[in-house]
PDB file of C-alpha atoms in Angstrom:
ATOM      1  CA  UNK A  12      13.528   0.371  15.545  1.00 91.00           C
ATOM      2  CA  UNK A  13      10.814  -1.170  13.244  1.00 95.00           C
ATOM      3  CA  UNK A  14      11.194  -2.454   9.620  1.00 96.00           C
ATOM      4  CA  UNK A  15       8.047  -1.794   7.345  1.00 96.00           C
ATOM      5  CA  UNK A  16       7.498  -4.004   4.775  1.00 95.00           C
ATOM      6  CA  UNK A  17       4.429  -2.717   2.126  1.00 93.00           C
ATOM      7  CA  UNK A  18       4.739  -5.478  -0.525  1.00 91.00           C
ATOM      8  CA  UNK A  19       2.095  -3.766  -3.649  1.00 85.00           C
ATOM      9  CA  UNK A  20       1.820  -5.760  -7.014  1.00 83.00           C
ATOM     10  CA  UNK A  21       4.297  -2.757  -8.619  1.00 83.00           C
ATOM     11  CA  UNK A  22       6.667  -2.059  -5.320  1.00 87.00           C
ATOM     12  CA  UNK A  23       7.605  -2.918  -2.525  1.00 92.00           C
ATOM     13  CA  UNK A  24       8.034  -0.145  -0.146  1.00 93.00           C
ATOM     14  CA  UNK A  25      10.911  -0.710   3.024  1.00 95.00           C
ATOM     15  CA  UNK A  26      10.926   2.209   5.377  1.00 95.00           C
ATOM     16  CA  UNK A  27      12.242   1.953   9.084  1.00 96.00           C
ATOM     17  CA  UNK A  28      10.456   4.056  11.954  1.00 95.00           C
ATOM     18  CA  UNK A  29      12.511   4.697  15.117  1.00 92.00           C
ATOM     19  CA  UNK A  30       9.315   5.084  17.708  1.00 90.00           C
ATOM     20  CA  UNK A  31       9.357   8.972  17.240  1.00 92.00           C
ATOM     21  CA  UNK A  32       9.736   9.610  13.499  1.00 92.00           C
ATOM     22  CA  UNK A  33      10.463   7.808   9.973  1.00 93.00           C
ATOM     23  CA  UNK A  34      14.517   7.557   9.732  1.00 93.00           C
ATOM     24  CA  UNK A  35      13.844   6.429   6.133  1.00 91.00           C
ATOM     25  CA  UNK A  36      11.768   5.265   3.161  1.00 93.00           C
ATOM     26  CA  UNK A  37      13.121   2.930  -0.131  1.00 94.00           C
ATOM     27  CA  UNK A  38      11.262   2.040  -2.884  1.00 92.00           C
ATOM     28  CA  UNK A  39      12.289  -1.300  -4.978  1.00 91.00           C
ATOM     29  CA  UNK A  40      10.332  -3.028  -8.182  1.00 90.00           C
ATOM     30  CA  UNK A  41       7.915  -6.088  -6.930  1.00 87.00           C
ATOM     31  CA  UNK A  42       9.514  -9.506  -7.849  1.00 87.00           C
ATOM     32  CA  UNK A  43       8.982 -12.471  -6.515  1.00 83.00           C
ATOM     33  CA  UNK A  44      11.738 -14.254  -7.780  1.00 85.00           C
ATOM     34  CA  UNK A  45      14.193 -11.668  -5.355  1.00 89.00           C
ATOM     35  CA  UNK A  46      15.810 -13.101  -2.571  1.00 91.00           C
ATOM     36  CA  UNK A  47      16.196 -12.792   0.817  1.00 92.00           C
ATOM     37  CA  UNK A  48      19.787 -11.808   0.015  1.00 93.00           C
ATOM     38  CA  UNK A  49      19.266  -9.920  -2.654  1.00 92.00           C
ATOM     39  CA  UNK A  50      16.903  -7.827  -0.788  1.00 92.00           C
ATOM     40  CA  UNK A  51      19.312  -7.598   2.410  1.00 92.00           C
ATOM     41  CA  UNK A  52      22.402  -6.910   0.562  1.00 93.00           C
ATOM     42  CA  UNK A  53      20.312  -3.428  -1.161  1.00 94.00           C
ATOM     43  CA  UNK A  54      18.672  -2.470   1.736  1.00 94.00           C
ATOM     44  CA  UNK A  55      22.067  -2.738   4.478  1.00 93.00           C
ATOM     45  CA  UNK A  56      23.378  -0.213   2.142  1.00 93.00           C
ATOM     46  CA  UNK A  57      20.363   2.017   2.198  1.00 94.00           C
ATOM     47  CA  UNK A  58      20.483   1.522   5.892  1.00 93.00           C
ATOM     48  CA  UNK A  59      23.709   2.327   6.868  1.00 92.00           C
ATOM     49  CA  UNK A  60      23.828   5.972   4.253  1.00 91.00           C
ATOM     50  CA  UNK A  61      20.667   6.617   6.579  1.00 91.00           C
ATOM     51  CA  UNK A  62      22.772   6.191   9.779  1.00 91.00           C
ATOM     52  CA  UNK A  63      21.174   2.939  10.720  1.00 92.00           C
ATOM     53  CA  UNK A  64      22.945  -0.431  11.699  1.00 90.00           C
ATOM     54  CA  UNK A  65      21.516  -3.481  10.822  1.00 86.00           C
ATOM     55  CA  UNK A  66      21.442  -4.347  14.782  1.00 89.00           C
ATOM     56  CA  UNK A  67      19.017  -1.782  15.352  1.00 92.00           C
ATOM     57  CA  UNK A  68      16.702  -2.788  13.929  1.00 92.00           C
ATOM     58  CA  UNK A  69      14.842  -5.010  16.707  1.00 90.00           C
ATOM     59  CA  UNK A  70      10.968  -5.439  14.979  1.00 93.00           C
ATOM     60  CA  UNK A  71       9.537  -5.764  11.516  1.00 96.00           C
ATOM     61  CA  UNK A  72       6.000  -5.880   9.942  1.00 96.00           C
ATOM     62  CA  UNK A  73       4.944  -6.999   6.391  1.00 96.00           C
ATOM     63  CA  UNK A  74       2.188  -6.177   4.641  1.00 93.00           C
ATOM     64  CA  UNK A  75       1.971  -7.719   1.314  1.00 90.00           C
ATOM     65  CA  UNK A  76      -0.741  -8.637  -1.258  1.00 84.00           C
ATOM     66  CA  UNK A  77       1.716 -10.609  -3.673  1.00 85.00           C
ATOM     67  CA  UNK A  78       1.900 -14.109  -1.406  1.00 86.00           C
ATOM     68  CA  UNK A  79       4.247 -15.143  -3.915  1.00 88.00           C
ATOM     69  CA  UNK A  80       6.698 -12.379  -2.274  1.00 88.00           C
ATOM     70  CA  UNK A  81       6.231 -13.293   1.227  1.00 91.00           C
ATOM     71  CA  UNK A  82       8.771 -16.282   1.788  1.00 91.00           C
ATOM     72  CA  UNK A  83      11.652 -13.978   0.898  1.00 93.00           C
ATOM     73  CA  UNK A  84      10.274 -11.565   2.979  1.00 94.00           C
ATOM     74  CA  UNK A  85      10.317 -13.011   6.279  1.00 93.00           C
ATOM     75  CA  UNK A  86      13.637 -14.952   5.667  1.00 93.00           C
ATOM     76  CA  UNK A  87      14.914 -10.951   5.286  1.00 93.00           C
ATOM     77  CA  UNK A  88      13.573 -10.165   8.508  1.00 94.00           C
ATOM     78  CA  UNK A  89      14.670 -13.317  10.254  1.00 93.00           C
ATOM     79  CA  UNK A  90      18.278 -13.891   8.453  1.00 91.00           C
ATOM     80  CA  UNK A  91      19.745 -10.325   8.512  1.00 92.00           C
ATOM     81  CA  UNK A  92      16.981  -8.693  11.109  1.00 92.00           C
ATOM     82  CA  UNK A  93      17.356 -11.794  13.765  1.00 91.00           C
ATOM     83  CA  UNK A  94      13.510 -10.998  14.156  1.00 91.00           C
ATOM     84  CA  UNK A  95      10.238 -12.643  13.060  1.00 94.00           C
ATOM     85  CA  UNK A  96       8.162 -10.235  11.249  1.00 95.00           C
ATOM     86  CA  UNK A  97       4.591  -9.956  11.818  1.00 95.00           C
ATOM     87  CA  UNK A  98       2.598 -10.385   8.858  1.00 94.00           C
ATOM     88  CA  UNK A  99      -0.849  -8.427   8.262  1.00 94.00           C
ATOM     89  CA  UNK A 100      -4.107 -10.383   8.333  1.00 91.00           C
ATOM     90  CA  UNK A 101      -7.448 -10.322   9.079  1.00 90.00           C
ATOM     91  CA  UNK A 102      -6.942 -12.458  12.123  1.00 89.00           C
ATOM     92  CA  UNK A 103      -5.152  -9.947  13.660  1.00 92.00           C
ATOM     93  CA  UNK A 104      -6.247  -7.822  16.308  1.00 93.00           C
ATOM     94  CA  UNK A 105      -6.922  -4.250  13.891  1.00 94.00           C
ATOM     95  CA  UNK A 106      -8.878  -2.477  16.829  1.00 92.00           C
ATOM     96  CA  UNK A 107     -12.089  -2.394  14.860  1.00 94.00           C
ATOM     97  CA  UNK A 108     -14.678  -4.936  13.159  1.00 93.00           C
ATOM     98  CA  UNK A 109     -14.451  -6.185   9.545  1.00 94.00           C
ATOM     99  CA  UNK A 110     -17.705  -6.278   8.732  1.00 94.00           C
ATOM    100  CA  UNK A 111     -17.517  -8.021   5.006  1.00 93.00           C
ATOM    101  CA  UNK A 112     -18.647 -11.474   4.186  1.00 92.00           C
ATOM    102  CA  UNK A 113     -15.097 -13.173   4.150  1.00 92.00           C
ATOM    103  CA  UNK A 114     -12.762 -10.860   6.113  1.00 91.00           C
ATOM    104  CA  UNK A 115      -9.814 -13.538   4.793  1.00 88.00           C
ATOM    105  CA  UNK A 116     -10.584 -11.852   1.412  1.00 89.00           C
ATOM    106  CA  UNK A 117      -9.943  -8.067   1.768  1.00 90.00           C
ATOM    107  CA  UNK A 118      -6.230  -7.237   1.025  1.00 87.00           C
ATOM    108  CA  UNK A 119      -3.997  -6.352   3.915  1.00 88.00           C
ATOM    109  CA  UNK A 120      -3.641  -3.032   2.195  1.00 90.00           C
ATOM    110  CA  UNK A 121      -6.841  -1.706   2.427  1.00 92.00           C
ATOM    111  CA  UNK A 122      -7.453  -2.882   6.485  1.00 94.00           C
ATOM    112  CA  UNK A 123      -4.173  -1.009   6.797  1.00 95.00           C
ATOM    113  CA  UNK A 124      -5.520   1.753   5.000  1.00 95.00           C
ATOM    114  CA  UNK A 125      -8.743   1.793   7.060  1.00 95.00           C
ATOM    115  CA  UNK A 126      -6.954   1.661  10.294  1.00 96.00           C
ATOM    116  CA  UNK A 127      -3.997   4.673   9.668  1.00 96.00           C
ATOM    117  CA  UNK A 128      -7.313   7.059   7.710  1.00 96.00           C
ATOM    118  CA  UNK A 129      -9.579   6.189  11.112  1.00 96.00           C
ATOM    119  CA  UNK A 130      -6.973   6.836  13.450  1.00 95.00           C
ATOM    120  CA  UNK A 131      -5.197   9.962  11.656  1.00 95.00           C
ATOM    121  CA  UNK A 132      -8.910  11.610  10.737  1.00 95.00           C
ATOM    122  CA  UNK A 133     -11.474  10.063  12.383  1.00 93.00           C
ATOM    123  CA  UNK A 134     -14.573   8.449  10.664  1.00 83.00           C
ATOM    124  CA  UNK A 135     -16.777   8.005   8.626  1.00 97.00           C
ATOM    125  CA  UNK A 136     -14.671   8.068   5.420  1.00 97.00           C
ATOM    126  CA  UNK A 137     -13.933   6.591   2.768  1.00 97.00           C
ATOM    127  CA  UNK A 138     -10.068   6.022   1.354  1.00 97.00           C
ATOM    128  CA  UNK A 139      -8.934   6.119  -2.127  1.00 96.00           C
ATOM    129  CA  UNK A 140      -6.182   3.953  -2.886  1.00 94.00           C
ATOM    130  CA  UNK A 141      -4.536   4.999  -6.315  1.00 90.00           C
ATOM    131  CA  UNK A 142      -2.207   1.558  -6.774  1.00 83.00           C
ATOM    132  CA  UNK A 143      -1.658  -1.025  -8.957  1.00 81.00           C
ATOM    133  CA  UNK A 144      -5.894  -1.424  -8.626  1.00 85.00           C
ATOM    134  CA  UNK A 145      -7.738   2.256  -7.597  1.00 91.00           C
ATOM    135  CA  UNK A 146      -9.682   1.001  -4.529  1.00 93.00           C
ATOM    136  CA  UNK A 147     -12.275   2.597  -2.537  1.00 97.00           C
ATOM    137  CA  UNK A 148     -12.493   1.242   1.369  1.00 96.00           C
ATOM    138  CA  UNK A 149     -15.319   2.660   3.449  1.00 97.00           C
ATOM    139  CA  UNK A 150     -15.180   3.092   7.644  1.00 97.00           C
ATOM    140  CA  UNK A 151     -17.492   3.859   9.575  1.00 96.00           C
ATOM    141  CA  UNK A 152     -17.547   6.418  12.506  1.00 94.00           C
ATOM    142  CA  UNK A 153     -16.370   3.570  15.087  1.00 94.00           C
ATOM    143  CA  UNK A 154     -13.918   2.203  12.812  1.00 94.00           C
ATOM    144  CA  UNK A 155     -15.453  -0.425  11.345  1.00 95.00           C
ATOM    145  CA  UNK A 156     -14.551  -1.208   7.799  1.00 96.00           C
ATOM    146  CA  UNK A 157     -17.789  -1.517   6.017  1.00 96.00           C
ATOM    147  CA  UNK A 158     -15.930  -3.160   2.493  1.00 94.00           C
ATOM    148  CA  UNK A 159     -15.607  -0.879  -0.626  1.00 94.00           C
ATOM    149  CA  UNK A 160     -14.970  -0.699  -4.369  1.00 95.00           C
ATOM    150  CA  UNK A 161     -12.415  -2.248  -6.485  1.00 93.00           C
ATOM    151  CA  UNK A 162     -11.421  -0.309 -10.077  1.00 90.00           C
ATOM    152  CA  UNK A 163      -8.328  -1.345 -12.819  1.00 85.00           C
ATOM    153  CA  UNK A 164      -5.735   0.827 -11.802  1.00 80.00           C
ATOM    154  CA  UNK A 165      -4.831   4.367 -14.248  1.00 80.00           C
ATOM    155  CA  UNK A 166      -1.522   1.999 -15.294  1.00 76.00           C
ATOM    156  CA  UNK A 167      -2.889  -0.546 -16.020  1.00 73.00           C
ATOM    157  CA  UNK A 168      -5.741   0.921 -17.940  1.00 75.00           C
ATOM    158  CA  UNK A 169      -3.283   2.829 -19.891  1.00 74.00           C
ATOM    159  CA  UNK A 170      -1.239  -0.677 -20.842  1.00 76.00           C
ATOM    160  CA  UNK A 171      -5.069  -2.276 -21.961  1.00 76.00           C
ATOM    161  CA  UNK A 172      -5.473   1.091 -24.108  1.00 73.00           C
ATOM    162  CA  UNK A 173      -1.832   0.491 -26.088  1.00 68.00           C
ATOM    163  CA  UNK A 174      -2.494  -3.416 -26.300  1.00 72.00           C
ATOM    164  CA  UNK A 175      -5.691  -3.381 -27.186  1.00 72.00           C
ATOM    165  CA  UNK A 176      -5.567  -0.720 -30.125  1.00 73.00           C
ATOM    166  CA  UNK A 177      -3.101  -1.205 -32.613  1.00 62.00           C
ATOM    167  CA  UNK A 178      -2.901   2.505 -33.599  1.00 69.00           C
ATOM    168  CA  UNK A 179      -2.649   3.581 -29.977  1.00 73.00           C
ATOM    169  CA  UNK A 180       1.143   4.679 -28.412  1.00 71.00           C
ATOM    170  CA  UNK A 181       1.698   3.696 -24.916  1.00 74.00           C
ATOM    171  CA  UNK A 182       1.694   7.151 -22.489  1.00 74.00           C
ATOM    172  CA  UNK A 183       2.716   8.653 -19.741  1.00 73.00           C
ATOM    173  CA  UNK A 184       0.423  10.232 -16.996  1.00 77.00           C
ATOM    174  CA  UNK A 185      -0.569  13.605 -16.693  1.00 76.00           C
ATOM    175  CA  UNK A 186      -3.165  16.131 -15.815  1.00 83.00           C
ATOM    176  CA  UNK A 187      -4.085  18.231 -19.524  1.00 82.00           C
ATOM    177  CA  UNK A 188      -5.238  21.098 -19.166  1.00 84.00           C
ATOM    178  CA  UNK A 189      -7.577  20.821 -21.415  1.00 84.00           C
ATOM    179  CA  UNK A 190     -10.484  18.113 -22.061  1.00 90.00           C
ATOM    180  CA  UNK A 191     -10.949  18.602 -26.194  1.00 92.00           C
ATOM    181  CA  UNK A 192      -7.643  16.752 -27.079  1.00 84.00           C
ATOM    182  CA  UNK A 193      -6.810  18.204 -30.964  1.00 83.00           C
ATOM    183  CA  UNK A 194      -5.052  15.099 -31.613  1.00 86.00           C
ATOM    184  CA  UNK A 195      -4.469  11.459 -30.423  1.00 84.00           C
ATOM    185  CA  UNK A 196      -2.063  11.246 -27.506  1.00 84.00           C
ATOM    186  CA  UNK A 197      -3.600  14.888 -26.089  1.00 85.00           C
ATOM    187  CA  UNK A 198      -7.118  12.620 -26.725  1.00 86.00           C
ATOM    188  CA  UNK A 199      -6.100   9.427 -24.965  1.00 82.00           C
ATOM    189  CA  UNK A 200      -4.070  11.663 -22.336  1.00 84.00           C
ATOM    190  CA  UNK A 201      -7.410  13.588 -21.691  1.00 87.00           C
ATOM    191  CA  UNK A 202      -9.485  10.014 -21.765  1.00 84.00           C
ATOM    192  CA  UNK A 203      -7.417   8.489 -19.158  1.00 85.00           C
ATOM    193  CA  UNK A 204      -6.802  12.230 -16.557  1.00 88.00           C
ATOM    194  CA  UNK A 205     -10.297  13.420 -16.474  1.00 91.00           C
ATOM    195  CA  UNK A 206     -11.974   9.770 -16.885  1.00 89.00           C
ATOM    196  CA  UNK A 207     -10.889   8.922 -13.458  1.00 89.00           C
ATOM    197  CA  UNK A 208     -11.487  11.666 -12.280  1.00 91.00           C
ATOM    198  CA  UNK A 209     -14.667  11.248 -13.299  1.00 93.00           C
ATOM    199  CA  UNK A 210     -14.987   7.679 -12.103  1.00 92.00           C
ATOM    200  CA  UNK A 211     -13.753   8.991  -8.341  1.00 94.00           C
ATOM    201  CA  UNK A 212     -16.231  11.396  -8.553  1.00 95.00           C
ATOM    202  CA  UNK A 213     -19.013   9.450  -9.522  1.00 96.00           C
ATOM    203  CA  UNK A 214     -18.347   6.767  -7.246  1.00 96.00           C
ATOM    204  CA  UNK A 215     -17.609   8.738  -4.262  1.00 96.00           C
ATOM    205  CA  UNK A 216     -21.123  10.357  -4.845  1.00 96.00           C
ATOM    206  CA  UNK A 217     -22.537   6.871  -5.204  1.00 96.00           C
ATOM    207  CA  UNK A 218     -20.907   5.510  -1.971  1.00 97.00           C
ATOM    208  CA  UNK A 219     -22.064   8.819   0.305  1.00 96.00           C
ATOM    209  CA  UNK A 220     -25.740   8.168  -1.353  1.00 96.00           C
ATOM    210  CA  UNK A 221     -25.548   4.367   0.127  1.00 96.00           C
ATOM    211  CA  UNK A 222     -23.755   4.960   3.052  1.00 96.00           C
ATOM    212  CA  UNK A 223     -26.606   7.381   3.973  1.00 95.00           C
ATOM    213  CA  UNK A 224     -24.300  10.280   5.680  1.00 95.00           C
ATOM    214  CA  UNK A 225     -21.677  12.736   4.450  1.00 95.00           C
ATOM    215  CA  UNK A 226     -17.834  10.634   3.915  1.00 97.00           C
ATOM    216  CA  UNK A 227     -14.441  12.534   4.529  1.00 96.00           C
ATOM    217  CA  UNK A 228     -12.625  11.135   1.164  1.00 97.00           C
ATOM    218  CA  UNK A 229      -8.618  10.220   1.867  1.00 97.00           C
ATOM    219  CA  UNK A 230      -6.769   9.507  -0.830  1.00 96.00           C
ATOM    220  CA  UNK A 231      -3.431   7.599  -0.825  1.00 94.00           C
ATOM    221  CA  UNK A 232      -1.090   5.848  -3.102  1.00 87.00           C
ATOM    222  CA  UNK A 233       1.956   7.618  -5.608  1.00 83.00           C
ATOM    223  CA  UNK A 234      -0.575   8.732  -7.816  1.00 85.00           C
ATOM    224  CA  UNK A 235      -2.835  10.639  -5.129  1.00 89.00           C
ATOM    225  CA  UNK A 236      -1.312  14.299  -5.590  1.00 89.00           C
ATOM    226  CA  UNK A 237      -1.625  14.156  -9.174  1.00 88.00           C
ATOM    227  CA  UNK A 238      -5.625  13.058  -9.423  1.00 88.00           C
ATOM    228  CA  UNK A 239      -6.191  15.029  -6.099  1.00 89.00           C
ATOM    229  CA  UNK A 240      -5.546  18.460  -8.522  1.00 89.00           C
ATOM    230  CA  UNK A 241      -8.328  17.499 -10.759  1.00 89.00           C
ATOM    231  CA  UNK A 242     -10.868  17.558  -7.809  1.00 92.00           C
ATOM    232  CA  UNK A 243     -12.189  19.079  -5.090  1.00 92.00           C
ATOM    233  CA  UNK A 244     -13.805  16.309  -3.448  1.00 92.00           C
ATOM    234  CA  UNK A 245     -11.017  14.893  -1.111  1.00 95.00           C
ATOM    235  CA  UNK A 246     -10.299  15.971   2.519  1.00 94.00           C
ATOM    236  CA  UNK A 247      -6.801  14.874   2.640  1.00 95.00           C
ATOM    237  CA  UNK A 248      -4.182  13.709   0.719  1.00 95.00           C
ATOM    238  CA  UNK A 249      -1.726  11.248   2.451  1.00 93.00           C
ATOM    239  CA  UNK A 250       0.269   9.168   0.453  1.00 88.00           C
ATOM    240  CA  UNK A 251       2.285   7.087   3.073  1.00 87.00           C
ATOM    241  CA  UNK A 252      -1.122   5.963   4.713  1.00 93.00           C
ATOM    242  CA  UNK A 253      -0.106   1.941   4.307  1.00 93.00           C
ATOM    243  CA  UNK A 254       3.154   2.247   5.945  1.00 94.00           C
ATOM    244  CA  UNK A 255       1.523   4.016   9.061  1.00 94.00           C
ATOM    245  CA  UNK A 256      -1.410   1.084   8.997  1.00 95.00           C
ATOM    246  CA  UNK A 257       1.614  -1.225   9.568  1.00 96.00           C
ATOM    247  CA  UNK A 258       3.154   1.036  12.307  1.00 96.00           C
ATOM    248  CA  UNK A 259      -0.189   0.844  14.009  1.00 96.00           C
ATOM    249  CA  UNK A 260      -1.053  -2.464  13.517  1.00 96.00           C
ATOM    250  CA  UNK A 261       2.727  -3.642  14.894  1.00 95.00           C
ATOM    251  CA  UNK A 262       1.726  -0.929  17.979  1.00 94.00           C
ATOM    252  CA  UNK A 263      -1.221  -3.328  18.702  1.00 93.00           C
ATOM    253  CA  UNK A 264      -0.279  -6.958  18.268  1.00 94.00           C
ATOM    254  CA  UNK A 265       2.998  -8.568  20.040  1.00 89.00           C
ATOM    255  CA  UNK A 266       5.702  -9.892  17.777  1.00 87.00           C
ATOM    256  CA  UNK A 267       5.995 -13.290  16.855  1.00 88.00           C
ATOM    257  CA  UNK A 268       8.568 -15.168  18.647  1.00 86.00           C
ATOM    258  CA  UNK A 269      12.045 -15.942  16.639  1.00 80.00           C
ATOM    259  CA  UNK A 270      12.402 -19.866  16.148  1.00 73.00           C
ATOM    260  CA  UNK A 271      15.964 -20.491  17.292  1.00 68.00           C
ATOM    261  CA  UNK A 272      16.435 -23.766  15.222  1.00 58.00           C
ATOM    262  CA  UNK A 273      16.843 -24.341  11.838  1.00 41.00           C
ATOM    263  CA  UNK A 274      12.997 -24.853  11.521  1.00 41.00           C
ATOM    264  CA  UNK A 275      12.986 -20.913  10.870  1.00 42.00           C
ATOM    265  CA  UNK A 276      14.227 -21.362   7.529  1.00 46.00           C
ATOM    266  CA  UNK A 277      11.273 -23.905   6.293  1.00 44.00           C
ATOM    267  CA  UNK A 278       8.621 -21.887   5.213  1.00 47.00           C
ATOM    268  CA  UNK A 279       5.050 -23.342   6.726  1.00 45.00           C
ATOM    269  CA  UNK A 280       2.725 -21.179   5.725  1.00 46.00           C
TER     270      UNK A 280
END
């Protein structure tokens, strides 16, 4: 069986995937002060209500864009997993070209992205990634990721709105139903709903013009059902599309070895 790792700047996401189907999916708050035993002592549990040993577990793959996270991480994998997890990078063999100016750069997020939205739906495309940042990744017909768009995230906006503006009460998310808000949260609800859908609108239009050819539009990410109602303009909606990118990527590179010494426990990297 293989552990997935998808460590986000809001969650990190632990789901196990038996070679067949997913056994299981957890979701736990980002923090990089957690530890390794923190995070094995929560997840065993999870594990074993699922049916699933500790033992069987045999692989694991991390994808993370919080380096701060990743020490704890792999001492997880390697302390309660007995494996060395396989970290996403661009150095990795992805099975297509990164054709950006610094590959090193892009989060492993959005090359896991492009490589689960090529292989699931073919290219070109472009996926929307509705996370902590709303990201738009472009791939071209062979696979190629061609780079994208980066955009605050709805959260995050809302949080600037409230600290920014005295007067202004922090709210939830929402689609209104109407644009005209008659008073100030219906107003700032509207602002935030139909401004980004506005904004992935506008830029999707934008990226098709300069991309020169029509774009199947994925979008991904907690969030992606909710926008994805105020729109017509995405082809699919698919919201685990990171995990699979790891599931892939694990399919096409070999697993670390394990150190057997007590070298394993000094992080290097």
């Amino acid at each position: 069986m293989l552990l997935v790792i998808d460590a986000g700047n809001t969650n990190i996401v632990f789901a196990v995937h038996d070679g067949t189907e997913w056994r299981g999916a957890w979701r736990l708050a980002t923090s990089a002060q957690r530890t390794s035993d923190e995070y094995g002592v929560w997840l065993e549990a999870l594990l074993t209500r699922a049916g699933i040993t500790p033992g069987q577990v045999n692989r694991a793959v991390i994808g993370t864009v919080v380096p701060a996270a990743l020490y704890h991480l792999r001492r997880l994998c390697r302390e309660w997993f007995d494996s060395e997890p396989l970290v996403a990078q661009a150095s990795l063999d992805w099975g297509f070209e990164i054709k950006v100016d610094n590959p090193d750069e892009v989060g492993a997020d959005r090359l896991l992205n492009a490589l689960a939205a090529h292989n699931h739906y073919g290219g070109p495309l472009v996926v929307v990634d509705f996370g902590t940042a709303t990201t738009f990744d472009v791939v071209d017909s062979t696979g190629a990721y061609l780079g994208g768009v980066i955009s605050p995230g709805i959260n995050l906006s809302i949080e600037a709105l409230h600290q920014a503006a005295a007067r202004l009460p922090r709210i939830g998310i929402g689609r209104p139903q109407a644009v005209i808000g008659r008073s100030t949260i219906p107003a700032m609800r509207s602002g935030i709903y139909w401004g980004y859908v506005g904004l992935i609108e506008g830029l999707l239009v934008r990226i098709e013009g300069e991309f020169g050819a029509p774009l199947k539009a994925i979008a991904t990410g907690g969030l992606a059902p909710l926008f994805a109602e105020g729109t017509t303009q995405f082809t699919a909606i698919d919201p685990d599309l990171t995990l699979d990118g790891l599931r892939l990527l694990s399919l096409r590179n070999s697993p670390p070895p394990l150190p057997r010494d007590r070298a394993r426990f000094i992080e290097t990297d």
